[in-house]
Short mmCIF file of C-alpha atoms in Angstrom, two decimals:
data_model
loop_
_atom_site.label_atom_id
_atom_site.label_comp_id
_atom_site.label_asym_id
_atom_site.label_seq_id
_atom_site.Cartn_x
_atom_site.Cartn_y
_atom_site.Cartn_z
CA UNK A 37 137.19 111.31 140.63
CA UNK A 38 133.71 110.33 141.54
CA UNK A 39 132.30 108.53 138.53
CA UNK A 40 134.57 107.18 135.81
CA UNK A 41 131.68 107.11 133.32
CA UNK A 42 130.95 110.74 132.67
CA UNK A 43 131.64 112.46 135.97
CA UNK A 44 135.03 113.03 137.41
CA UNK A 45 135.42 116.14 135.37
CA UNK A 46 135.23 118.49 138.31
CA UNK A 47 138.23 120.50 137.18
CA UNK A 48 136.92 121.04 133.68
CA UNK A 49 133.55 122.02 135.03
CA UNK A 50 135.25 124.37 137.44
CA UNK A 51 137.32 125.92 134.67
CA UNK A 52 134.36 126.31 132.33
CA UNK A 53 132.10 127.87 134.96
CA UNK A 54 134.65 130.39 136.16
CA UNK A 55 135.61 131.47 132.64
CA UNK A 56 132.20 130.95 131.06
CA UNK A 57 132.15 134.24 129.13
CA UNK A 58 135.60 133.82 127.65
CA UNK A 59 134.80 130.24 126.69
CA UNK A 60 131.56 131.28 125.10
CA UNK A 61 133.29 134.01 123.08
CA UNK A 62 135.90 131.59 121.78
CA UNK A 63 133.29 128.92 121.03
CA UNK A 64 131.12 131.36 119.09
CA UNK A 65 134.18 132.48 117.14
CA UNK A 66 135.19 128.91 116.22
CA UNK A 67 131.70 127.62 115.50
CA UNK A 68 130.72 130.77 113.62
CA UNK A 69 133.53 130.57 111.07
CA UNK A 70 131.30 129.13 108.37
CA UNK A 71 127.92 130.70 109.00
CA UNK A 72 127.68 132.37 105.57
CA UNK A 73 124.83 134.53 106.76
CA UNK A 74 122.35 131.76 107.49
CA UNK A 75 122.22 132.71 111.12
CA UNK A 76 123.67 135.69 113.00
CA UNK A 77 126.51 135.68 115.49
CA UNK A 78 124.11 136.85 118.18
CA UNK A 79 121.72 133.98 117.51
CA UNK A 80 124.57 131.50 117.47
CA UNK A 81 125.90 132.90 120.74
CA UNK A 82 122.46 132.49 122.31
CA UNK A 83 122.23 128.87 121.15
CA UNK A 84 125.72 128.07 122.37
CA UNK A 85 125.12 129.74 125.72
CA UNK A 86 122.15 127.48 126.30
CA UNK A 87 124.18 124.44 125.24
CA UNK A 88 127.09 125.41 127.46
CA UNK A 89 125.00 125.92 130.57
CA UNK A 90 123.15 122.64 129.96
CA UNK A 91 126.43 120.82 129.38
CA UNK A 92 127.78 122.19 132.64
CA UNK A 93 124.60 121.24 134.45
CA UNK A 94 124.67 117.70 133.18
CA UNK A 95 128.39 117.28 133.92
CA UNK A 96 128.04 118.76 137.35
CA UNK A 97 125.00 117.02 138.66
CA UNK A 98 125.02 113.61 137.03
CA UNK A 99 121.43 114.47 136.44
CA UNK A 100 119.27 112.62 133.92
CA UNK A 101 116.88 115.52 133.45
CA UNK A 102 119.72 117.92 132.65
CA UNK A 103 121.21 115.43 130.23
CA UNK A 104 117.98 114.69 128.40
CA UNK A 105 117.27 118.40 128.22
CA UNK A 106 120.72 118.94 126.70
CA UNK A 107 120.08 116.20 124.14
CA UNK A 108 116.69 117.68 123.28
CA UNK A 109 118.12 121.17 122.77
CA UNK A 110 120.99 119.78 120.70
CA UNK A 111 118.63 117.68 118.57
CA UNK A 112 116.44 120.70 118.02
CA UNK A 113 119.42 122.80 116.96
CA UNK A 114 120.76 120.13 114.58
CA UNK A 115 117.33 119.71 113.02
CA UNK A 116 117.11 123.44 112.48
CA UNK A 117 120.54 123.42 110.86
CA UNK A 118 119.56 120.61 108.54
CA UNK A 119 116.54 122.57 107.37
CA UNK A 120 118.65 125.71 106.88
CA UNK A 121 120.87 123.84 104.41
CA UNK A 122 123.93 123.65 106.64
CA UNK A 123 126.29 120.87 105.61
CA UNK A 124 126.76 117.98 108.07
CA UNK A 125 130.27 119.26 108.77
CA UNK A 126 129.07 122.74 109.59
CA UNK A 127 126.44 121.31 111.88
CA UNK A 128 128.83 119.06 113.75
CA UNK A 129 131.54 121.71 114.04
CA UNK A 130 129.31 123.62 116.43
CA UNK A 131 129.62 120.74 118.88
CA UNK A 132 133.15 119.57 118.26
CA UNK A 133 134.72 123.01 118.62
CA UNK A 134 133.82 122.81 122.31
CA UNK A 135 136.73 120.40 122.65
CA UNK A 136 139.13 122.97 121.31
CA UNK A 137 137.70 125.62 123.58
CA UNK A 138 138.18 123.42 126.64
CA UNK A 139 141.61 122.34 125.52
CA UNK A 140 142.74 125.95 125.20
CA UNK A 141 141.29 126.73 128.62
CA UNK A 142 143.18 123.85 130.18
CA UNK A 143 146.44 124.90 128.53
CA UNK A 144 146.00 128.44 129.79
CA UNK A 145 145.27 127.28 133.32
CA UNK A 146 148.04 124.68 133.14
CA UNK A 147 146.24 122.16 135.32
CA UNK A 148 147.44 118.55 135.21
CA UNK A 149 144.25 117.17 136.73
CA UNK A 150 142.15 118.78 134.00
CA UNK A 151 144.32 117.25 131.29
CA UNK A 152 143.56 113.80 132.66
CA UNK A 153 139.88 114.59 132.66
CA UNK A 154 140.04 115.80 129.09
CA UNK A 155 139.84 112.28 127.67
CA UNK A 156 136.53 111.60 129.42
CA UNK A 157 135.27 115.01 128.42
CA UNK A 158 136.28 114.37 124.83
CA UNK A 159 134.28 111.16 124.82
CA UNK A 160 131.33 113.05 126.21
CA UNK A 161 131.51 115.63 123.41
CA UNK A 162 131.90 112.88 120.79
CA UNK A 163 128.69 111.38 122.07
CA UNK A 164 126.93 114.71 121.61
CA UNK A 165 128.48 115.03 118.16
CA UNK A 166 127.06 111.67 117.13
CA UNK A 167 123.66 112.76 118.29
CA UNK A 168 124.03 115.82 116.09
CA UNK A 169 124.80 113.69 113.06
CA UNK A 170 121.93 111.39 113.74
CA UNK A 171 119.41 114.21 114.08
CA UNK A 172 120.82 115.93 111.04
CA UNK A 173 120.42 112.83 108.88
CA UNK A 174 116.94 112.11 110.24
CA UNK A 175 115.80 115.66 109.55
CA UNK A 176 117.19 115.58 106.03
CA UNK A 177 115.38 112.33 105.34
CA UNK A 178 112.19 113.87 106.67
CA UNK A 179 112.67 116.82 104.32
CA UNK A 180 113.08 114.46 101.37
CA UNK A 181 110.02 112.43 102.37
CA UNK A 182 107.96 115.61 102.69
CA UNK A 183 109.07 116.78 99.28
CA UNK A 184 108.24 113.44 97.69
CA UNK A 185 104.77 113.68 99.17
CA UNK A 186 104.31 117.23 97.95
CA UNK A 187 105.44 116.15 94.49
CA UNK A 188 102.88 113.39 94.59
CA UNK A 189 100.10 115.84 95.35
CA UNK A 190 101.31 118.33 92.77
CA UNK A 191 101.50 115.85 89.98
CA UNK A 192 97.97 114.56 89.89
CA UNK A 193 95.44 117.16 88.86
CA UNK A 194 92.13 116.00 87.45
CA UNK A 195 90.68 118.62 85.14
CA UNK A 196 87.22 118.96 83.73
CA UNK A 197 87.15 119.22 79.94
CA UNK A 198 83.41 119.23 79.35
CA UNK A 199 80.24 118.43 81.18
CA UNK A 200 80.73 114.76 82.04
CA UNK A 201 84.28 114.53 80.68
CA UNK A 202 87.38 114.81 82.87
CA UNK A 203 91.06 114.46 82.01
CA UNK A 204 94.22 113.47 83.89
CA UNK A 205 97.35 114.83 82.23
CA UNK A 206 100.12 112.61 83.56
CA UNK A 207 103.59 114.10 83.68
CA UNK A 208 106.71 112.26 84.77
CA UNK A 209 107.56 108.68 85.54
CA UNK A 210 104.74 106.49 86.79
CA UNK A 211 105.43 104.19 89.69
CA UNK A 212 103.12 102.19 91.92
CA UNK A 213 102.73 104.92 94.53
CA UNK A 214 101.96 107.62 91.98
CA UNK A 215 99.59 105.45 90.02
CA UNK A 216 97.73 104.68 93.21
CA UNK A 217 97.29 108.40 93.88
CA UNK A 218 96.27 109.09 90.28
CA UNK A 219 93.83 106.19 90.36
CA UNK A 220 92.17 107.33 93.56
CA UNK A 221 92.04 110.98 92.50
CA UNK A 222 90.52 110.08 89.13
CA UNK A 223 87.92 107.67 90.51
CA UNK A 224 86.95 110.07 93.28
CA UNK A 225 86.50 112.86 90.74
CA UNK A 226 84.31 110.61 88.61
CA UNK A 227 82.05 110.08 91.63
CA UNK A 228 82.10 113.72 92.75
CA UNK A 229 81.33 115.19 89.34
CA UNK A 230 79.19 112.35 88.05
CA UNK A 231 81.36 112.20 84.93
CA UNK A 232 80.99 109.14 82.73
CA UNK A 233 84.06 109.72 80.60
CA UNK A 234 87.70 110.29 81.39
CA UNK A 235 90.81 110.87 79.32
CA UNK A 236 94.17 109.70 80.64
CA UNK A 237 96.75 111.73 78.76
CA UNK A 238 100.26 110.26 78.91
CA UNK A 239 102.03 112.79 76.69
CA UNK A 240 104.30 113.70 79.62
CA UNK A 241 105.17 110.12 80.57
CA UNK A 242 108.72 109.46 79.41
CA UNK A 243 108.54 105.66 79.33
CA UNK A 244 105.93 102.94 79.46
CA UNK A 245 106.91 99.48 80.63
CA UNK A 246 104.80 96.48 81.46
CA UNK A 247 104.33 97.69 85.03
CA UNK A 248 103.08 101.12 84.01
CA UNK A 249 100.78 99.55 81.44
CA UNK A 250 99.45 97.23 84.11
CA UNK A 251 98.76 100.22 86.37
CA UNK A 252 96.93 102.04 83.59
CA UNK A 253 94.81 98.98 82.84
CA UNK A 254 93.86 98.62 86.49
CA UNK A 255 92.78 102.23 86.64
CA UNK A 256 90.68 101.83 83.53
CA UNK A 257 89.11 98.59 84.80
CA UNK A 258 88.26 100.20 88.13
CA UNK A 259 86.65 103.13 86.30
CA UNK A 260 84.61 100.69 84.22
CA UNK A 261 83.47 98.88 87.34
CA UNK A 262 82.13 102.20 88.52
CA UNK A 263 80.33 102.79 85.26
CA UNK A 264 82.69 105.21 83.55
CA UNK A 265 84.71 104.94 80.37
CA UNK A 266 88.38 105.83 80.01
CA UNK A 267 90.28 106.80 76.88
CA UNK A 268 94.07 106.91 76.70
CA UNK A 269 95.65 109.68 74.68
CA UNK A 270 99.08 111.06 73.87
CA UNK A 271 101.02 107.86 73.28
CA UNK A 272 104.18 109.07 71.57
CA UNK A 273 105.59 107.22 68.55
CA UNK A 274 108.55 105.71 70.43
CA UNK A 275 106.28 104.62 73.27
CA UNK A 276 103.87 103.02 70.81
CA UNK A 277 106.81 101.05 69.44
CA UNK A 278 107.88 100.02 72.93
CA UNK A 279 104.38 98.90 73.83
CA UNK A 280 104.13 96.75 70.71
CA UNK A 281 107.64 95.39 71.21
CA UNK A 282 106.81 94.46 74.80
CA UNK A 283 103.71 92.68 73.60
CA UNK A 284 101.38 94.65 75.88
CA UNK A 285 97.74 94.19 74.92
CA UNK A 286 95.51 97.16 75.52
CA UNK A 287 92.49 95.08 74.60
CA UNK A 288 89.40 97.10 73.76
CA UNK A 289 90.66 100.21 75.53
CA UNK A 290 90.24 103.18 73.22
CA UNK A 291 93.48 105.03 72.50
CA UNK A 292 93.77 108.31 70.63
CA UNK A 293 96.86 110.10 69.35
CA UNK A 294 96.20 113.43 71.05
CA UNK A 295 94.08 114.83 73.83
CA UNK A 296 92.12 116.79 71.21
CA UNK A 297 91.24 113.58 69.34
CA UNK A 298 90.17 111.93 72.58
CA UNK A 299 87.93 114.86 73.48
CA UNK A 300 86.39 114.88 70.03
CA UNK A 301 85.73 111.14 70.27
CA UNK A 302 84.09 111.41 73.69
CA UNK A 303 82.02 114.43 72.64
CA UNK A 304 80.67 112.61 69.63
CA UNK A 305 79.83 109.63 71.82
CA UNK A 306 77.94 111.97 74.12
CA UNK A 307 76.05 113.29 71.12
CA UNK A 308 77.82 116.64 70.93
CA UNK A 309 78.74 117.79 67.44
CA UNK A 310 81.31 120.50 66.79
CA UNK A 311 80.64 122.66 63.76
CA UNK A 312 82.88 125.44 62.53
CA UNK A 313 80.82 128.47 61.57
CA UNK A 314 81.76 130.11 58.32
CA UNK A 315 82.58 133.70 59.16
CA UNK A 316 82.24 136.53 56.64
CA UNK B 117 69.66 87.04 109.96
CA UNK B 118 69.19 90.31 108.13
CA UNK B 119 67.42 90.29 104.81
CA UNK B 120 68.01 92.82 102.09
CA UNK B 121 64.71 94.33 100.86
CA UNK B 122 63.94 94.09 97.15
CA UNK B 123 61.85 97.00 95.90
CA UNK B 124 59.84 97.03 92.70
CA UNK B 125 59.95 100.26 90.65
CA UNK B 126 58.00 99.84 87.42
CA UNK B 127 59.51 96.80 85.72
CA UNK B 128 62.79 97.20 87.55
CA UNK B 129 63.76 95.58 90.84
CA UNK B 130 65.80 97.84 93.09
CA UNK B 131 68.14 96.38 95.69
CA UNK B 132 69.80 98.93 97.91
CA UNK B 133 72.49 97.36 100.06
CA UNK B 134 72.93 99.48 103.15
CA UNK B 135 75.28 97.39 105.23
CA UNK B 136 78.39 95.35 104.65
CA UNK B 137 76.99 92.03 103.54
CA UNK B 138 77.55 88.78 105.33
CA UNK B 139 77.91 85.70 103.19
CA UNK B 140 74.62 84.19 104.41
CA UNK B 141 72.74 87.41 103.71
CA UNK B 142 74.20 87.49 100.23
CA UNK B 143 73.10 83.94 99.52
CA UNK B 144 69.59 84.67 100.80
CA UNK B 145 69.47 87.74 98.58
CA UNK B 146 70.28 85.67 95.51
CA UNK B 147 67.43 83.29 96.26
CA UNK B 148 64.94 86.06 97.01
CA UNK B 149 65.90 87.93 93.87
CA UNK B 150 65.47 84.94 91.60
CA UNK B 151 61.97 84.36 93.01
CA UNK B 152 61.05 88.04 92.72
CA UNK B 153 62.20 88.30 89.09
CA UNK B 154 60.05 85.34 88.14
CA UNK B 155 57.04 86.57 90.14
CA UNK B 156 57.12 90.16 88.90
CA UNK B 157 58.47 89.52 85.42
CA UNK B 158 60.97 92.31 85.95
CA UNK B 159 63.15 93.34 82.98
CA UNK B 160 65.93 94.93 84.99
CA UNK B 161 67.74 94.70 88.31
CA UNK B 162 69.54 97.64 89.89
CA UNK B 163 71.92 96.92 92.76
CA UNK B 164 72.81 100.10 94.60
CA UNK B 165 76.04 99.70 96.58
CA UNK B 166 76.66 103.36 97.38
CA UNK B 167 76.79 102.54 101.09
CA UNK B 168 79.04 99.49 100.75
CA UNK B 169 82.56 100.23 101.90
CA UNK B 170 84.08 96.79 102.06
CA UNK B 171 83.88 93.98 99.54
CA UNK B 172 85.58 90.63 99.43
CA UNK B 173 85.89 88.14 96.63
CA UNK B 174 82.68 86.41 97.72
CA UNK B 175 80.58 89.56 97.37
CA UNK B 176 82.34 90.37 94.12
CA UNK B 177 81.36 86.99 92.74
CA UNK B 178 77.83 87.49 94.02
CA UNK B 179 77.35 90.41 91.61
CA UNK B 180 78.50 88.26 88.70
CA UNK B 181 76.25 85.40 89.82
CA UNK B 182 73.22 87.65 90.16
CA UNK B 183 73.90 89.12 86.72
CA UNK B 184 74.20 85.70 85.10
CA UNK B 185 71.09 84.47 86.89
CA UNK B 186 69.06 87.54 85.94
CA UNK B 187 70.14 87.21 82.34
CA UNK B 188 68.74 83.67 82.29
CA UNK B 189 65.48 85.11 83.58
CA UNK B 190 65.64 87.86 80.93
CA UNK B 191 66.50 90.77 83.18
CA UNK B 192 69.51 93.07 82.87
CA UNK B 193 71.61 93.82 85.93
CA UNK B 194 73.21 97.19 86.65
CA UNK B 195 75.47 97.76 89.65
CA UNK B 196 75.40 101.43 90.61
CA UNK B 197 77.27 103.70 93.00
CA UNK B 198 80.41 101.68 93.43
CA UNK B 199 82.93 103.57 95.52
CA UNK B 200 86.46 104.10 94.18
CA UNK B 201 87.99 102.05 96.99
CA UNK B 202 85.62 99.19 96.25
CA UNK B 203 86.39 99.34 92.53
CA UNK B 204 90.13 99.29 93.22
CA UNK B 205 89.71 96.34 95.57
CA UNK B 206 87.78 94.35 92.98
CA UNK B 207 90.39 95.06 90.31
CA UNK B 208 93.19 94.06 92.68
CA UNK B 209 91.30 90.87 93.48
CA UNK B 210 91.22 90.19 89.75
CA UNK B 211 87.42 90.13 89.65
CA UNK B 212 86.13 91.31 86.33
CA UNK B 213 82.36 91.19 87.00
CA UNK B 214 81.70 89.70 83.58
CA UNK B 215 78.25 90.45 82.28
CA UNK B 216 77.51 93.19 84.79
CA UNK B 217 76.60 96.66 83.60
CA UNK B 218 77.78 99.47 85.85
CA UNK B 219 76.72 103.07 86.30
CA UNK B 220 77.95 105.92 88.45
CA UNK B 221 74.68 106.46 90.30
CA UNK B 222 71.14 105.21 90.58
CA UNK B 223 69.76 107.79 88.15
CA UNK B 224 72.23 106.84 85.42
CA UNK B 225 71.60 103.17 86.13
CA UNK B 226 67.84 103.53 85.65
CA UNK B 227 68.45 105.46 82.43
CA UNK B 228 70.72 102.67 81.21
CA UNK B 229 67.97 100.11 81.79
CA UNK B 230 65.39 102.33 80.09
CA UNK B 231 67.52 102.43 76.93
CA UNK B 232 66.98 99.57 74.50
CA UNK B 233 69.09 96.48 75.17
CA UNK B 234 72.07 96.55 72.82
CA UNK B 235 72.01 92.76 72.97
CA UNK B 236 74.56 90.40 74.41
CA UNK B 237 76.30 90.77 77.71
CA UNK B 238 78.67 93.71 78.05
CA UNK B 239 81.97 92.28 76.94
CA UNK B 240 83.84 95.10 78.59
CA UNK B 241 84.75 93.30 81.78
CA UNK B 242 85.91 89.98 80.43
CA UNK B 243 88.91 88.88 82.46
CA UNK B 244 91.97 90.66 81.22
#
């Protein structure tokens, strides 16, 4: 009994090091029960071997470098699991089964000293298990944040309809963050292409509330400040009713029923006339 | 103190702002411009802010002031080359730039001034 904190597990360390291979086999078997083909037994065994040797090193030497290395490897493994769609339980099981492995070893060896040490060891493994959870949750949150960002980029194309006319077909719910992206993308495109007209098509927007309307107005005002004109199109009947019911004033902003109408309007303003040729 | 040069192109005065304006510079520019419009009898003023990256409410108001002043002296004002970030900032500040015409770039701004005056200030930016 050297250090009551985390040391004083000389017997367990002794047991684990002498029967390392047997322990590793049992650990792989227990932890690999729910792999469902996402990683192979061999891979798992490799991961666990590294964990086991690092655990032993950190228990043995009271060494901060060994411990931080163990935590880093464990965090890395948990993060990988999170990305491979393991459940939290499946991720944590990999760590917690070590307890069972050690417990079985102690029972086999029938050592009283080791049983006393088991409580401290158990606490040590719990600590590692918590780290696993934490990393898992953090990685999952990161995945969600990344996806939200990707969605943001996906959802804001600015397309050119005609020389000097661009359109933004908006699909999905508009919130402040998205509107900001749309606004910047649209205004930047106006500058890059030198377009003086833009159509904001909201056919794919499921609902318009005062906030969304406010965002749209701001976009249109900013475009006007830059010397471009915006037309709104694709307001659906129910949304038109909502807008009127909410008392939102669109002022002198031009609004057309469909994208086609908006294009026709802007073309005629630009002096382009569309004539259908009589064939035959 | 820096002074912003005012260039005469035909009957249009061209002001190209190349740096982020200080308040004193902006005030001096207003004075200079008023004198120049009277002296040259210019019919239009083009303010090119392509290089301006940062605006505050003071500069935003300056555009409106210049426009109102020029209108009194019978010259139309066009602000050209406003960057998206600047436009967004002005909208967020609630500045409507009443009475100011805008154009995407200098070329379009000059063309706007060459076209006959539709009469009356552009009502497009009234504070909404």
